[in-house]
GROMACS .gro file of C-alpha atoms in nm:
model
  136
    1UNK     CA    1 -13.241 -12.804   9.256
    2UNK     CA    2 -13.303 -13.162   9.307
    3UNK     CA    3 -13.713 -13.168   9.141
    4UNK     CA    4 -14.054 -13.046   9.128
    5UNK     CA    5 -14.403 -13.147   8.941
    6UNK     CA    6 -14.495 -13.050   8.644
    7UNK     CA    7 -14.811 -13.117   8.450
    8UNK     CA    8 -14.848 -13.216   8.122
    9UNK     CA    9 -15.165 -13.309   7.858
   10UNK     CA   10 -15.180 -13.570   7.560
   11UNK     CA   11 -15.441 -13.362   7.344
   12UNK     CA   12 -15.639 -13.585   7.085
   13UNK     CA   13 -15.877 -13.501   6.898
   14UNK     CA   14 -16.258 -13.746   6.878
   15UNK     CA   15 -16.133 -13.941   6.681
   16UNK     CA   16 -15.797 -13.938   6.823
   17UNK     CA   17 -15.606 -13.928   6.438
   18UNK     CA   18 -15.441 -13.578   6.573
   19UNK     CA   19 -15.234 -13.551   6.874
   20UNK     CA   20 -15.214 -13.174   6.940
   21UNK     CA   21 -14.856 -13.100   7.036
   22UNK     CA   22 -14.589 -12.806   7.113
   23UNK     CA   23 -14.209 -12.694   6.982
   24UNK     CA   24 -14.035 -12.640   7.271
   25UNK     CA   25 -13.812 -12.404   7.235
   26UNK     CA   26 -13.565 -12.494   7.434
   27UNK     CA   27 -13.524 -12.904   7.404
   28UNK     CA   28 -13.623 -12.792   7.024
   29UNK     CA   29 -13.854 -13.078   6.996
   30UNK     CA   30 -14.236 -13.130   6.944
   31UNK     CA   31 -14.331 -13.303   7.312
   32UNK     CA   32 -14.663 -13.228   7.458
   33UNK     CA   33 -14.833 -12.945   7.621
   34UNK     CA   34 -14.686 -12.868   8.062
   35UNK     CA   35 -14.478 -12.671   8.285
   36UNK     CA   36 -14.463 -12.671   8.563
   37UNK     CA   37 -14.744 -12.719   8.835
   38UNK     CA   38 -14.842 -12.373   9.033
   39UNK     CA   39 -15.077 -12.464   9.342
   40UNK     CA   40 -15.440 -12.331   9.340
   41UNK     CA   41 -15.721 -12.375   9.464
   42UNK     CA   42 -15.899 -12.691   9.214
   43UNK     CA   43 -16.089 -12.915   9.374
   44UNK     CA   44 -15.827 -13.125   9.100
   45UNK     CA   45 -15.543 -12.910   9.089
   46UNK     CA   46 -15.266 -13.128   8.920
   47UNK     CA   47 -15.583 -13.142   8.612
   48UNK     CA   48 -15.640 -12.773   8.624
   49UNK     CA   49 -15.286 -12.732   8.612
   50UNK     CA   50 -15.286 -12.904   8.326
   51UNK     CA   51 -15.549 -12.751   8.141
   52UNK     CA   52 -15.407 -12.438   8.259
   53UNK     CA   53 -15.052 -12.547   8.032
   54UNK     CA   54 -15.265 -12.660   7.750
   55UNK     CA   55 -15.451 -12.385   7.745
   56UNK     CA   56 -15.141 -12.144   7.752
   57UNK     CA   57 -14.918 -12.238   7.498
   58UNK     CA   58 -15.211 -12.375   7.242
   59UNK     CA   59 -15.412 -12.109   7.248
   60UNK     CA   60 -15.714 -12.380   7.263
   61UNK     CA   61 -16.017 -12.292   7.549
   62UNK     CA   62 -16.212 -12.538   7.555
   63UNK     CA   63 -16.057 -12.830   7.635
   64UNK     CA   64 -16.211 -13.200   7.822
   65UNK     CA   65 -16.112 -13.496   7.989
   66UNK     CA   66 -16.160 -13.776   7.797
   67UNK     CA   67 -16.393 -13.970   7.953
   68UNK     CA   68 -16.194 -14.318   7.998
   69UNK     CA   69 -15.995 -14.129   8.257
   70UNK     CA   70 -16.233 -13.991   8.540
   71UNK     CA   71 -16.258 -14.194   8.839
   72UNK     CA   72 -16.628 -14.343   8.869
   73UNK     CA   73 -16.627 -14.281   9.190
   74UNK     CA   74 -16.498 -13.908   9.267
   75UNK     CA   75 -16.578 -13.772   8.861
   76UNK     CA   76 -16.218 -13.663   8.929
   77UNK     CA   77 -15.951 -13.708   8.634
   78UNK     CA   78 -15.714 -14.009   8.656
   79UNK     CA   79 -15.330 -13.981   8.433
   80UNK     CA   80 -15.272 -14.107   8.161
   81UNK     CA   81 -14.910 -14.128   8.289
   82UNK     CA   82 -14.687 -14.004   8.595
   83UNK     CA   83 -14.307 -14.037   8.462
   84UNK     CA   84 -14.011 -13.895   8.650
   85UNK     CA   85 -13.749 -13.794   8.392
   86UNK     CA   86 -13.392 -13.570   8.340
   87UNK     CA   87 -13.369 -13.159   8.285
   88UNK     CA   88 -13.020 -13.113   8.178
   89UNK     CA   89 -12.841 -12.779   8.272
   90UNK     CA   90 -13.040 -12.477   8.155
   91UNK     CA   91 -12.767 -12.158   8.191
   92UNK     CA   92 -13.018 -11.935   8.080
   93UNK     CA   93 -13.240 -11.971   8.323
   94UNK     CA   94 -12.968 -11.972   8.608
   95UNK     CA   95 -13.096 -12.351   8.651
   96UNK     CA   96 -12.896 -12.662   8.747
   97UNK     CA   97 -13.003 -13.016   8.622
   98UNK     CA   98 -13.279 -13.138   8.789
   99UNK     CA   99 -13.592 -13.384   8.788
  100UNK     CA  100 -13.966 -13.330   8.668
  101UNK     CA  101 -14.259 -13.499   8.796
  102UNK     CA  102 -14.495 -13.537   8.535
  103UNK     CA  103 -14.822 -13.575   8.549
  104UNK     CA  104 -14.980 -13.654   8.213
  105UNK     CA  105 -15.344 -13.624   8.157
  106UNK     CA  106 -15.559 -13.729   7.794
  107UNK     CA  107 -15.772 -13.437   7.750
  108UNK     CA  108 -15.938 -13.395   7.416
  109UNK     CA  109 -16.029 -13.042   7.188
  110UNK     CA  110 -16.136 -13.027   6.859
  111UNK     CA  111 -15.897 -13.023   6.567
  112UNK     CA  112 -16.057 -12.777   6.420
  113UNK     CA  113 -16.083 -12.475   6.646
  114UNK     CA  114 -15.779 -12.213   6.634
  115UNK     CA  115 -15.431 -12.187   6.752
  116UNK     CA  116 -15.281 -11.942   6.908
  117UNK     CA  117 -14.939 -12.056   7.072
  118UNK     CA  118 -14.799 -11.867   7.336
  119UNK     CA  119 -14.431 -11.735   7.143
  120UNK     CA  120 -14.279 -11.677   7.447
  121UNK     CA  121 -14.286 -12.010   7.586
  122UNK     CA  122 -14.307 -12.227   7.239
  123UNK     CA  123 -14.206 -12.220   6.862
  124UNK     CA  124 -14.527 -12.359   6.761
  125UNK     CA  125 -14.863 -12.508   6.829
  126UNK     CA  126 -14.998 -12.787   6.586
  127UNK     CA  127 -15.185 -13.117   6.514
  128UNK     CA  128 -15.049 -13.408   6.412
  129UNK     CA  129 -15.111 -13.781   6.352
  130UNK     CA  130 -15.072 -13.977   6.620
  131UNK     CA  131 -15.050 -14.216   6.402
  132UNK     CA  132 -14.659 -14.142   6.458
  133UNK     CA  133 -14.622 -14.076   6.749
  134UNK     CA  134 -14.804 -14.358   6.822
  135UNK     CA  135 -14.506 -14.559   6.641
  136UNK     CA  136 -14.270 -14.343   6.764
   0.00000   0.00000   0.00000
């Protein structure tokens, strides 16, 4: 497997003080929610994939693209970042080492909304101070 497309979401509360993260089961790290792109019929399929992953992994339904990242002509959300990174082999999934080509979106959500992480995928979901991650 050479690589595939993934999507992810950096979710901030409207004050931009809190960042929503998941604790990844395989990598044992706090990361932004995300996962493999699945083709869909949405007008903006990559954004739809990032929204789906964030909803599944955190339980938060009310997610919105950050208005600063909407294309003024098309109205479609623009990625905050496009990153290719190496993924180690995972014998449990019978996967060799490969690449993820990730389209990351900046989203907003209310940090008071209840979290309901998908525990089959993640250990936990939590709002954390954005300032701590900006320095990392």
